[in-house]
Short mmCIF file of C-alpha atoms in Angstrom, two decimals:
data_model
loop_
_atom_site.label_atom_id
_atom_site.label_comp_id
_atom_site.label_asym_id
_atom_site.label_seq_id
_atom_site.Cartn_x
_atom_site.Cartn_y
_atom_site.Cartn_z
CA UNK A 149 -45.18 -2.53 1.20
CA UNK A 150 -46.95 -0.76 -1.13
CA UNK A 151 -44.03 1.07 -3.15
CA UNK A 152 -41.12 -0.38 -5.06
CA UNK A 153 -38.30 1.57 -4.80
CA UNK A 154 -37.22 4.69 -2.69
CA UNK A 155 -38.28 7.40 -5.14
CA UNK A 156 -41.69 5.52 -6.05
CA UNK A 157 -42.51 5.97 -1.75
CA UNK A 158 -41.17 9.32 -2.00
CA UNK A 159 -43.50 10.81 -5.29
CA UNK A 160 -46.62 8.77 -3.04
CA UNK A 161 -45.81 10.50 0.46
CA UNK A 162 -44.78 7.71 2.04
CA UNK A 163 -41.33 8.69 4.62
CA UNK A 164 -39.79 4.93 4.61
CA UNK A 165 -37.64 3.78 7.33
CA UNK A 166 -34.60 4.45 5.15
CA UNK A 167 -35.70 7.71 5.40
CA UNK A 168 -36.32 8.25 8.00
CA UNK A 169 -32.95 7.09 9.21
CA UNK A 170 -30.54 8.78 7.19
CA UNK A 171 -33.07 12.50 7.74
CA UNK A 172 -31.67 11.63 11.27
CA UNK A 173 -28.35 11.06 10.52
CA UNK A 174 -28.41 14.31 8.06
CA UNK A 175 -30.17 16.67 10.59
CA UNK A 176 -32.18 16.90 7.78
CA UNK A 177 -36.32 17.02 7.53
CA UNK A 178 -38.13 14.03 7.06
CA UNK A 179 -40.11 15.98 4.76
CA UNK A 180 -37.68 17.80 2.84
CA UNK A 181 -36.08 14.56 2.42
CA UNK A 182 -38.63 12.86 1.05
CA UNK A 183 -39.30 15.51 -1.49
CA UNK A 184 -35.73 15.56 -3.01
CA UNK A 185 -35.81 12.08 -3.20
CA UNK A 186 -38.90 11.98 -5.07
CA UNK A 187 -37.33 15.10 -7.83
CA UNK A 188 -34.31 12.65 -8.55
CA UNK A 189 -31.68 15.30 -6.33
CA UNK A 190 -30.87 12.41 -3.65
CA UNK A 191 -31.01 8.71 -3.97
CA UNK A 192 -30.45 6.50 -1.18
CA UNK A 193 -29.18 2.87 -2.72
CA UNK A 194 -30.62 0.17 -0.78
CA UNK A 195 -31.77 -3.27 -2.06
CA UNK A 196 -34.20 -4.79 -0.66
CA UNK A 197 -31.75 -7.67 0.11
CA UNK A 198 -29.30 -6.42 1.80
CA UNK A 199 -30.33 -6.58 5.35
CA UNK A 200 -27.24 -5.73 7.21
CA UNK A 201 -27.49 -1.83 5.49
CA UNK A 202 -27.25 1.32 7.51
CA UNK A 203 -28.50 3.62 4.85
CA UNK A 204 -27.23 6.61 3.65
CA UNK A 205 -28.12 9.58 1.45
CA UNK A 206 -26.21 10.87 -0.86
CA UNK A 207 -27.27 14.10 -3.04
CA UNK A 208 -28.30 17.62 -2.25
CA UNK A 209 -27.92 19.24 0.90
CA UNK A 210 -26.52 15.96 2.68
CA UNK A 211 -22.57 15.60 3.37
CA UNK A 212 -20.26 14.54 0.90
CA UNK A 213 -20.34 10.54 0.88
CA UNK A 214 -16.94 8.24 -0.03
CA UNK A 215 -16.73 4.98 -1.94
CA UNK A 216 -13.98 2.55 -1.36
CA UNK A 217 -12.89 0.14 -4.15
CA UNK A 218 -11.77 -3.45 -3.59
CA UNK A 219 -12.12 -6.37 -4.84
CA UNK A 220 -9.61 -9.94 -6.34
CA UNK A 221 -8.42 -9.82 -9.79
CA UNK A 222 -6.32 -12.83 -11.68
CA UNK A 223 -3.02 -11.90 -9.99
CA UNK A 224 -4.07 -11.41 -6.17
CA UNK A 225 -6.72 -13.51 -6.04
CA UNK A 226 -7.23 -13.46 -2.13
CA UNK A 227 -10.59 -13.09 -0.63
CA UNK A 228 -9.93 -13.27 3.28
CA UNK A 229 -7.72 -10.15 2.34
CA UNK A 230 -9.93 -8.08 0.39
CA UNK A 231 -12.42 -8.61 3.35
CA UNK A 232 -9.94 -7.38 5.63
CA UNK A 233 -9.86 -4.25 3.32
CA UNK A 234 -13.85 -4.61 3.93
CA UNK A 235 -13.19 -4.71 7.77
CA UNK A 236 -11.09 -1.55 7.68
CA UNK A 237 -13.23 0.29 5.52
CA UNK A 238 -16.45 0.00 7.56
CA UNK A 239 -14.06 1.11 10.53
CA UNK A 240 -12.70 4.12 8.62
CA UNK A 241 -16.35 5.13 8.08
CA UNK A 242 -16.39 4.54 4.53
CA UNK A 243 -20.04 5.49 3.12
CA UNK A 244 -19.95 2.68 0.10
CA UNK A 245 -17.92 -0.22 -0.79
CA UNK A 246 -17.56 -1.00 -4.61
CA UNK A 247 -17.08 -4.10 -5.63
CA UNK A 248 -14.49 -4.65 -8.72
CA UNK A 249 -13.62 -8.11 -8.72
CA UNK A 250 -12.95 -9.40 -11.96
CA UNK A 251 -11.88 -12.90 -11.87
CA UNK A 252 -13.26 -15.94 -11.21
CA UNK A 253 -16.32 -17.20 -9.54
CA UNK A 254 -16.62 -13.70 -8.02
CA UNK A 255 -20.00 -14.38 -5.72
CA UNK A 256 -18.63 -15.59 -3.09
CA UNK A 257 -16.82 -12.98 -2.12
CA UNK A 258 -20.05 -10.63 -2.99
CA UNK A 259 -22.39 -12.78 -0.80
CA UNK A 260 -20.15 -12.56 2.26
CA UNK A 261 -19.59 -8.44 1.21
CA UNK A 262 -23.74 -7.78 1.25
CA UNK A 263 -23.58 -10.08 4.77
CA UNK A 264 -21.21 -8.20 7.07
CA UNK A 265 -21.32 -4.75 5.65
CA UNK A 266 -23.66 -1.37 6.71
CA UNK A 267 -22.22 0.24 3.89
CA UNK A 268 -24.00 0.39 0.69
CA UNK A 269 -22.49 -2.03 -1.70
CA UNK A 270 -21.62 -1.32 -5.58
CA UNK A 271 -20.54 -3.46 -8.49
CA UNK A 272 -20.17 -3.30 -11.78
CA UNK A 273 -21.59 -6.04 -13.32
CA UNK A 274 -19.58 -6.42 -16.63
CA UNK A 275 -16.44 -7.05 -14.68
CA UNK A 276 -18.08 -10.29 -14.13
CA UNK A 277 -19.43 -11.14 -17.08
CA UNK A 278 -16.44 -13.21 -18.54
CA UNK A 279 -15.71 -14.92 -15.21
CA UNK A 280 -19.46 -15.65 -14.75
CA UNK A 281 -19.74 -17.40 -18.05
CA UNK A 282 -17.07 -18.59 -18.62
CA UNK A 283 -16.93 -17.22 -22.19
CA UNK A 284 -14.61 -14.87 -24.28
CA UNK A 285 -16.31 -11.47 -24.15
CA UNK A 286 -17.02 -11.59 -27.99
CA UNK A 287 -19.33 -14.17 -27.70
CA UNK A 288 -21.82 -13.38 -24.77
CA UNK A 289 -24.81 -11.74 -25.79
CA UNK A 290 -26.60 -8.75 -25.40
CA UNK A 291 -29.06 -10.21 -23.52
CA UNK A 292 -26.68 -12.07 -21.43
CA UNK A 293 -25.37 -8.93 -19.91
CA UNK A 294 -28.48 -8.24 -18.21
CA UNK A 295 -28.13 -12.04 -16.50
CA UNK A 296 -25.44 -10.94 -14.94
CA UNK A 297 -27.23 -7.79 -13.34
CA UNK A 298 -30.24 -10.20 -12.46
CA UNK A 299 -27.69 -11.77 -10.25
CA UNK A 300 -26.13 -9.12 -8.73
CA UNK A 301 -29.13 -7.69 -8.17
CA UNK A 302 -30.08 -10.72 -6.17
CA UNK A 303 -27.07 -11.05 -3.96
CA UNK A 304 -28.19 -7.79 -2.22
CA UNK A 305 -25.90 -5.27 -4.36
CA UNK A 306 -27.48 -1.51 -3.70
CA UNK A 307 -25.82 0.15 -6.30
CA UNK A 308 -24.73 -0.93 -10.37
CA UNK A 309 -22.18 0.90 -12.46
CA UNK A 310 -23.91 0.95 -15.92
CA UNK A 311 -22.30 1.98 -18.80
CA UNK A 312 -24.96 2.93 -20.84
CA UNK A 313 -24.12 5.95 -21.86
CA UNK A 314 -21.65 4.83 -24.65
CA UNK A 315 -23.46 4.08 -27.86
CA UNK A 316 -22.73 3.83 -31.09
CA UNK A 317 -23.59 7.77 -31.30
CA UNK A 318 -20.21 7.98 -28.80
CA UNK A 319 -18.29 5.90 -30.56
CA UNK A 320 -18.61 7.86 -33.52
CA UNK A 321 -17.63 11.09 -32.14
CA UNK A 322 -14.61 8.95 -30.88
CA UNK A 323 -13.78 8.17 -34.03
CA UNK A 324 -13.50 11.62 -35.45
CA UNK A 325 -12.40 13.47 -32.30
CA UNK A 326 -9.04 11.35 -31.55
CA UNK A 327 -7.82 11.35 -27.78
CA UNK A 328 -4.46 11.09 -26.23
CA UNK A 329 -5.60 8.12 -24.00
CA UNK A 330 -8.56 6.85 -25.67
CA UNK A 331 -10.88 5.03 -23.16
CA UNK A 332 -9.60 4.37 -20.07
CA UNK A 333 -12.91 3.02 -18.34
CA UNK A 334 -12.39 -0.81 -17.77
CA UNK A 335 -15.90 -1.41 -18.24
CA UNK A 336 -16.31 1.23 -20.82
CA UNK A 337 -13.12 -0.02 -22.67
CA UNK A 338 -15.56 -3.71 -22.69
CA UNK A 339 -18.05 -2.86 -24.20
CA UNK A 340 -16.63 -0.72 -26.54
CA UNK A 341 -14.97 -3.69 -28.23
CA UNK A 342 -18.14 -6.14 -27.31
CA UNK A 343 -19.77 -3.56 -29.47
CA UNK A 344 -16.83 -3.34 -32.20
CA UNK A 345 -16.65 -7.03 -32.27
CA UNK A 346 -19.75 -7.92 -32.94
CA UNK A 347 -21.18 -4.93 -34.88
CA UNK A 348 -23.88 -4.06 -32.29
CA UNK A 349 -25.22 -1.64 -30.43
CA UNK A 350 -24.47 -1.28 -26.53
CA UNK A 351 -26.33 -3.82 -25.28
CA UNK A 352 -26.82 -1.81 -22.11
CA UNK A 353 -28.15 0.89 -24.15
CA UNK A 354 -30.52 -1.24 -26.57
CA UNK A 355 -32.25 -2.66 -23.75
CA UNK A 356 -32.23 -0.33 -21.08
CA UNK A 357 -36.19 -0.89 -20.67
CA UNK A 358 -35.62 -4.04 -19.56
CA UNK A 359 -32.99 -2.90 -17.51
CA UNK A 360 -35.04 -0.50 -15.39
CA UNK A 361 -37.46 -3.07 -14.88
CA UNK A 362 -34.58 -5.28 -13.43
CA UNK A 363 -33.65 -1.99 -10.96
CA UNK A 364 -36.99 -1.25 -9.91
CA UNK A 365 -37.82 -4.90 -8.36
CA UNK A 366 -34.69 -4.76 -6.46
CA UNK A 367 -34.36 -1.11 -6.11
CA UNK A 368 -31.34 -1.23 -7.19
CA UNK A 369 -29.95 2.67 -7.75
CA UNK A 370 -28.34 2.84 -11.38
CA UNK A 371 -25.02 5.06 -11.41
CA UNK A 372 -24.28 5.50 -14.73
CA UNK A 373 -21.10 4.99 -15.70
CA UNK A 374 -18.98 7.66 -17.50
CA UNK A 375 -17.09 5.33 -20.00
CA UNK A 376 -15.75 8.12 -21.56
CA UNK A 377 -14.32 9.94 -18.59
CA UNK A 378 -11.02 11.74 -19.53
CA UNK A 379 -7.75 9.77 -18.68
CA UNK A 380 -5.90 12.59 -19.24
CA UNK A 381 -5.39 16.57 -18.91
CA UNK A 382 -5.50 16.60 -22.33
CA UNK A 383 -9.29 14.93 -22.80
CA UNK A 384 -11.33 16.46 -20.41
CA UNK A 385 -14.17 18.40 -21.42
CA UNK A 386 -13.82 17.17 -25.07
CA UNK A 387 -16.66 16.47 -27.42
CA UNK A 388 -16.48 12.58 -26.37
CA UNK A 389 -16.93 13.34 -23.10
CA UNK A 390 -20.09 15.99 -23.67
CA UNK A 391 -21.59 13.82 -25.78
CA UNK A 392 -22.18 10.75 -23.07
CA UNK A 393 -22.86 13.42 -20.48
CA UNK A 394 -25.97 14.68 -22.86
CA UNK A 395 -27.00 10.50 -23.20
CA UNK A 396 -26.90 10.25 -19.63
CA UNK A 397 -28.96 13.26 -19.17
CA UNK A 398 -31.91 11.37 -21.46
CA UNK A 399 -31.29 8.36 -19.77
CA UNK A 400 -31.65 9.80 -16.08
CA UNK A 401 -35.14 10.95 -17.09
CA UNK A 402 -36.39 7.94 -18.80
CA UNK A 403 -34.79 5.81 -15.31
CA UNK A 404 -37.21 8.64 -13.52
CA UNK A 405 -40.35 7.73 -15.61
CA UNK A 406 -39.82 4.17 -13.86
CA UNK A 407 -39.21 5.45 -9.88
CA UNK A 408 -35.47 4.14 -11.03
CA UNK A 409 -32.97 6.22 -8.20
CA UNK A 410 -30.06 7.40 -10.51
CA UNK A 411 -26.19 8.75 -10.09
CA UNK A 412 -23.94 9.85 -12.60
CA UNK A 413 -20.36 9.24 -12.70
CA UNK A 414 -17.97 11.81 -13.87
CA UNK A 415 -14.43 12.77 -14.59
CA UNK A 416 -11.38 11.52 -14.29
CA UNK A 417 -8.79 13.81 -15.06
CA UNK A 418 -8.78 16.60 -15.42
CA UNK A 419 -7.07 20.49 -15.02
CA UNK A 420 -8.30 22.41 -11.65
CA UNK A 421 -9.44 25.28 -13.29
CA UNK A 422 -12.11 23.10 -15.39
CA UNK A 423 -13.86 21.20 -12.62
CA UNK A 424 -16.05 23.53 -11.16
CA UNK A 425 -17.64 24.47 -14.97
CA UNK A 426 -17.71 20.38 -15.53
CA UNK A 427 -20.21 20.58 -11.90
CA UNK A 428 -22.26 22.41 -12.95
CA UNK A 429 -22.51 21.12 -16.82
CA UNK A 430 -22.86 17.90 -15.14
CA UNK A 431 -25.69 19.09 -12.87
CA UNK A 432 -27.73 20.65 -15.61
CA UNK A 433 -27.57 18.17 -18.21
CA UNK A 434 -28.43 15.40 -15.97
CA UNK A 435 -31.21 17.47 -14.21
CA UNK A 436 -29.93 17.67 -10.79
CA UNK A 437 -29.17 13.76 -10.19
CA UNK A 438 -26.61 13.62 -7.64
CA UNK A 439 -22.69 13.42 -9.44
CA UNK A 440 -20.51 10.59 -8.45
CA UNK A 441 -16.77 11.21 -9.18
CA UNK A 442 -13.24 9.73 -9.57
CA UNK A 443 -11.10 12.15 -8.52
CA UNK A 444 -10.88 14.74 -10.53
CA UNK A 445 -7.44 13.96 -10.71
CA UNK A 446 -5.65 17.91 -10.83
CA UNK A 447 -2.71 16.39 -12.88
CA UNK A 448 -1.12 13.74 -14.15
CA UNK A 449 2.52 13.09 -12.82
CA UNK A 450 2.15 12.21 -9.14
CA UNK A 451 1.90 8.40 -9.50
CA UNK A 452 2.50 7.14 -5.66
CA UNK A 453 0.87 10.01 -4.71
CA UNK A 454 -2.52 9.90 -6.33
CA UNK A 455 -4.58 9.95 -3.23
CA UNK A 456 -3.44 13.79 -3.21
CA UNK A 457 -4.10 14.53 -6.74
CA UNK A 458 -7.08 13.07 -6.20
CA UNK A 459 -8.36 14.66 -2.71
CA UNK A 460 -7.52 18.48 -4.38
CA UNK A 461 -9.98 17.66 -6.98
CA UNK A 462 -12.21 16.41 -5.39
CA UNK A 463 -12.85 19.01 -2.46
CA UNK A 464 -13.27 21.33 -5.04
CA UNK A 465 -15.36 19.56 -7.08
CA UNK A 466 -17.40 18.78 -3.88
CA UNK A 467 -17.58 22.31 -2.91
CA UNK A 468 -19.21 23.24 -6.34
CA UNK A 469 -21.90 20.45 -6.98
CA UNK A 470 -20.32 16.61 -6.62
CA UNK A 471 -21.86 14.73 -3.77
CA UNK A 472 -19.57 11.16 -4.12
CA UNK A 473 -16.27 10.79 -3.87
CA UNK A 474 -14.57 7.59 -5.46
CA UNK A 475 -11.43 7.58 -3.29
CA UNK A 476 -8.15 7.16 -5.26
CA UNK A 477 -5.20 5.40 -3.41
CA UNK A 478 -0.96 5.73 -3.55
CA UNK A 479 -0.99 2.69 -5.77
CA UNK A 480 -3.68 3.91 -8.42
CA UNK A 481 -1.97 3.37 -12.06
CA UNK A 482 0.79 1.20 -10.19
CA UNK A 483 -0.73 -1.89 -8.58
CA UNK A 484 -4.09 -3.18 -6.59
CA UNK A 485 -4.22 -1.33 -3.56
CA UNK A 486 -2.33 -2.60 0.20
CA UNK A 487 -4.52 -2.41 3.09
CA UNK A 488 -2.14 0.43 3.92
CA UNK A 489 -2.94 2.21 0.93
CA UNK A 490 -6.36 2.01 1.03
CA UNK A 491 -6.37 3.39 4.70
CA UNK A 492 -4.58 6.30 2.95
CA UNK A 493 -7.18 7.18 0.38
CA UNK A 494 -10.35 7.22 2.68
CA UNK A 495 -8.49 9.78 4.97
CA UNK A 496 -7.66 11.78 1.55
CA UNK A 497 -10.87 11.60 0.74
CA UNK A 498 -13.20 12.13 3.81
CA UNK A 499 -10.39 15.36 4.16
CA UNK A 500 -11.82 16.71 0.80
CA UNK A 501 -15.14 15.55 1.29
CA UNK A 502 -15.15 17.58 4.88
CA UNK A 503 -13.98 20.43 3.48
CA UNK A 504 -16.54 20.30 1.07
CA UNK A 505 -18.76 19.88 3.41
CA UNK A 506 -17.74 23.22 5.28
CA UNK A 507 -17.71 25.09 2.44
CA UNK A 508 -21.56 23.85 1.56
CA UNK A 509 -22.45 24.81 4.62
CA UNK A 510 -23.86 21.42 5.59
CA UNK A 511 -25.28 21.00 8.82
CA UNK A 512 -22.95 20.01 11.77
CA UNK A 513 -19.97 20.62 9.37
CA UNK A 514 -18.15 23.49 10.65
CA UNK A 515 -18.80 22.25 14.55
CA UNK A 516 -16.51 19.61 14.57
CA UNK A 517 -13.82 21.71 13.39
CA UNK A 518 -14.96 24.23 16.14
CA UNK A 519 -14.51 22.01 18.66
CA UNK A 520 -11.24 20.45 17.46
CA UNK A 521 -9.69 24.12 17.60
CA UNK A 522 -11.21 24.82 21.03
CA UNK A 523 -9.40 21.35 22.47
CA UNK A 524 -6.05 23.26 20.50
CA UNK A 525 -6.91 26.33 22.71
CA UNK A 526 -6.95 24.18 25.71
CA UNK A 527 -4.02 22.03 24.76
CA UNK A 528 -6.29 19.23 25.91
CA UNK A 529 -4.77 16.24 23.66
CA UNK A 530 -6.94 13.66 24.96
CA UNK A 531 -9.91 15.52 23.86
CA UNK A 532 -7.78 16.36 20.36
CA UNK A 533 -7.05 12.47 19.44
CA UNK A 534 -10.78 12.18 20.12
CA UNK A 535 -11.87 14.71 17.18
CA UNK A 536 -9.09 13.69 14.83
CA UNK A 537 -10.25 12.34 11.73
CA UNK A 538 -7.39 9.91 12.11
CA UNK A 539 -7.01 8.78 16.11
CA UNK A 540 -4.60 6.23 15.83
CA UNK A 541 -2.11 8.57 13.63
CA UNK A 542 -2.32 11.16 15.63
CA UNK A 543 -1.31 9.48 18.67
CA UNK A 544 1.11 7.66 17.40
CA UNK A 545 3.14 11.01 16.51
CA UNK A 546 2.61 12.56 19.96
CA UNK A 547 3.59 9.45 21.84
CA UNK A 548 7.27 9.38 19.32
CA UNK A 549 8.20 12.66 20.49
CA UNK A 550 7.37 13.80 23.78
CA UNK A 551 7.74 17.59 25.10
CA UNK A 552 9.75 18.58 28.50
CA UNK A 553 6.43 20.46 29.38
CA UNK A 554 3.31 17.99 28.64
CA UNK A 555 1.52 21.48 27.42
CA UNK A 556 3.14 21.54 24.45
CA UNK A 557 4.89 19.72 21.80
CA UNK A 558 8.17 19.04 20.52
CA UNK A 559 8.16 21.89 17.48
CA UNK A 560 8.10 24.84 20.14
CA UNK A 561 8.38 23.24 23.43
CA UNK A 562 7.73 26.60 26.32
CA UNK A 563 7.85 28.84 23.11
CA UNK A 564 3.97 27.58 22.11
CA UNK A 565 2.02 30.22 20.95
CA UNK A 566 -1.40 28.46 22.56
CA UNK A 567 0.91 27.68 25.79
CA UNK A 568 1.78 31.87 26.11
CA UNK A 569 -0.88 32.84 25.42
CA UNK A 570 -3.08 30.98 28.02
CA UNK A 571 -0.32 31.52 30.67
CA UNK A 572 -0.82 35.59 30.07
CA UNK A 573 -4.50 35.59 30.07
CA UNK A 574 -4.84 33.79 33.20
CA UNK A 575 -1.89 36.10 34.06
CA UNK A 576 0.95 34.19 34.62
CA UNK A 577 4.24 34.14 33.21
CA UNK A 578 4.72 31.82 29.90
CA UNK A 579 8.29 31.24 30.59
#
């Protein structure tokens, strides 16, 4: 193999089998694949040891992807059941699976993530960091930091949440630009008092040469994280949040210089009628690199029902430039997510991400939805529960209420508008 990472084959002319699988999967050209792999515009995260990966694309042109966060934390430490979660993700066609665990010996549960699953697996590696050595945050070191993404790295991970964007430059403009909620990144809300403890510079920042040379060996794809993402209405699109969004840009290019594949996280909260100017801000100060977001959350009082917040946003912000969705679950603010509740936030979010999709125009989009309404037309409900984004859902509700006549259902019974009308075409009479 005579290329490092992904966008290293793609600016030689090589078409890799990664490539050449997810150009099949995309009903997309080899070619024109390659190409926008090798301009930064689509990055397809896979490390070179994670053998069990079915590869996917994510970036222009291709359909919206989802990520699914899971992982143990001190107070439901249980690994069998966040593999279950795994389990039911892969089944639910989630694109990515992001790990967040945060206490403990946490590689386990990694190793035996990178084993079983197609999907492309995340971290973030300063979750870990405390748990891995065993330290109080203030005193592991700069260099330190990067040991931990050595290791990941390793264990197969395809994708690394980096928050590199937050330097002392940010937390400056913090400083004299006061928020409502602060910082409400986990790992942004780290190293921001790492770096206020010990009177240093982000270590993720200071050494982000040494960093890239980390990513490239494993191809590892960075995806920047947005530290400073708004937690709020009130902070989006604030001077905190511009100013990491204009390091990230600068830090996207210098990745680039190395054949480093690059995302960029983004907002957050945030009020509808700001998200599709935040796209394209997002696309043009970070040159294009494909935009990974949370949300946007639309506003800020549904707790229980954040899924929803969450899946308006983000079909919107989809439509207009995003090509990730994080999915957001009932429980987000409240609790670590049920395997029930996660089921409910990849529907929410392959919803948004399909109507994205439709609105993009991305190939094979619109012909599902075709093909669901011509089933409707011809009250075929075998053929329906087949198409349905959720099979097992919609079956249950048919089978709980069945109709008199089995052409029909139980809100209209003989009175169905599809049922009359078929009956008069073929000339008969509907009632």
């Amino acid at each position: 193999m005579n290329y490092a990472t992904q966008m290293e084959a793609a600016r030689k002319g090589i078409i890799t089998k990664e490539m050449e699988a997810v150009a099949y999967k995309e009903q997309v050209s080899p070619d024109v694949l390659r190409e926008l792999i090798g301009q930064g515009r689509v990055v397809i995260p896979a490390n070179k040891n994670h053998t069990s990966l079915d590869p996917c694309g994510i970036g222009q042109g291709l359909k919206t992807k989802i990520n699914v966060n899971l992982g143990v934390s001190k107070d439901c430490c249980d690994i069998e059941a966040e593999l279950e979660k795994v389990r039911w993700a892969i089944k639910l066609q989630a694109d990515a699976i992001m790990d967040l665990s945060c206490y403990g010996k946490t590689g386990e549960f990694r190793r035996r993530l990178v084993e079983i699953s197609p999907a492309a697996i995340g971290t973030v590696p300063i979750y870990d960091a405390v748990g891995f050595y065993e330290r109080e945050l203030k005193n592991i070191s700069a260099r330190e930091f990067l040991g931990v993404v050595e290791k990941h790295a390793r264990d197969g991970v395809d994708f690394m949440t980096i928050h590199a964007g937050v330097n002392r430059e940010a937390v400056a403009r913090l400083k004299k630009n006061p928020r409502l909620t602060n910082i409400v990144s986990r790992g942004g809300s780290l190293l921001f008092a790492w770096m206020a403890m010990n009177d240093q510079e982000n270590p993720f920042y200071e050494f982000y040469d040494d960093l890239l040379d980390l990513c490239r060996h494993y191809d590892v794809t960075i995806s920047l994280g947005d530290a400073c993402r708004p937690g709020s209405l009130r902070d989006a699109v604030d001077a905190l949040q511009i100013q990491e969004l204009i390091n990230m840009g600068e830090l996207t290019r210098r990745a680039w210089e190395r054949d480093v594949q690059v995302m960029i996280e983004g907002p957050g909260h945030m009020a509808l009628n700001e998200i599709v100017t935040n796209m394209l801000l997002e696309k043009k100060l970070c040159h294009g690199a494909p935009f990974y977001v949370l949300g946007p959350l639309v506003t800020d009082i549904a707790p229980g029902y954040d899924h929803i917040t969450s899946a308006i946003g983000g079909a919107l912000a989809a439509a207009h430039g995003a090509d990730f969705l994080c999915y957001v679950t009932p429980a987000e603010h409240l609790r670590l997510p049920t395997l029930d509740d996660m089921k409910e936030g990849i529907i929410a979010s392959r919803i948004a991400a399909h109507a994205a999709d439709i609105a993009k125009g991305v190939p094979g989009a619109r012909k599902w939805d075709d093909e669901m309404s011509d089933a409707r037309r011809r009250l075929d409900w075998t053929r329906m529960f087949e198409l349905a984004l959720d099979p097992e859902k919609a079956r249950l509700y048919r089978s709980e209420s069945m109709p008199e006549n089995h052409d029909s259902c139980t809100m209209c019974g003989k009175m169905c508008a599809v049922r009359t009308m078929n009956k008069i075409m073929a000339g008969e009479n509907p009632l």
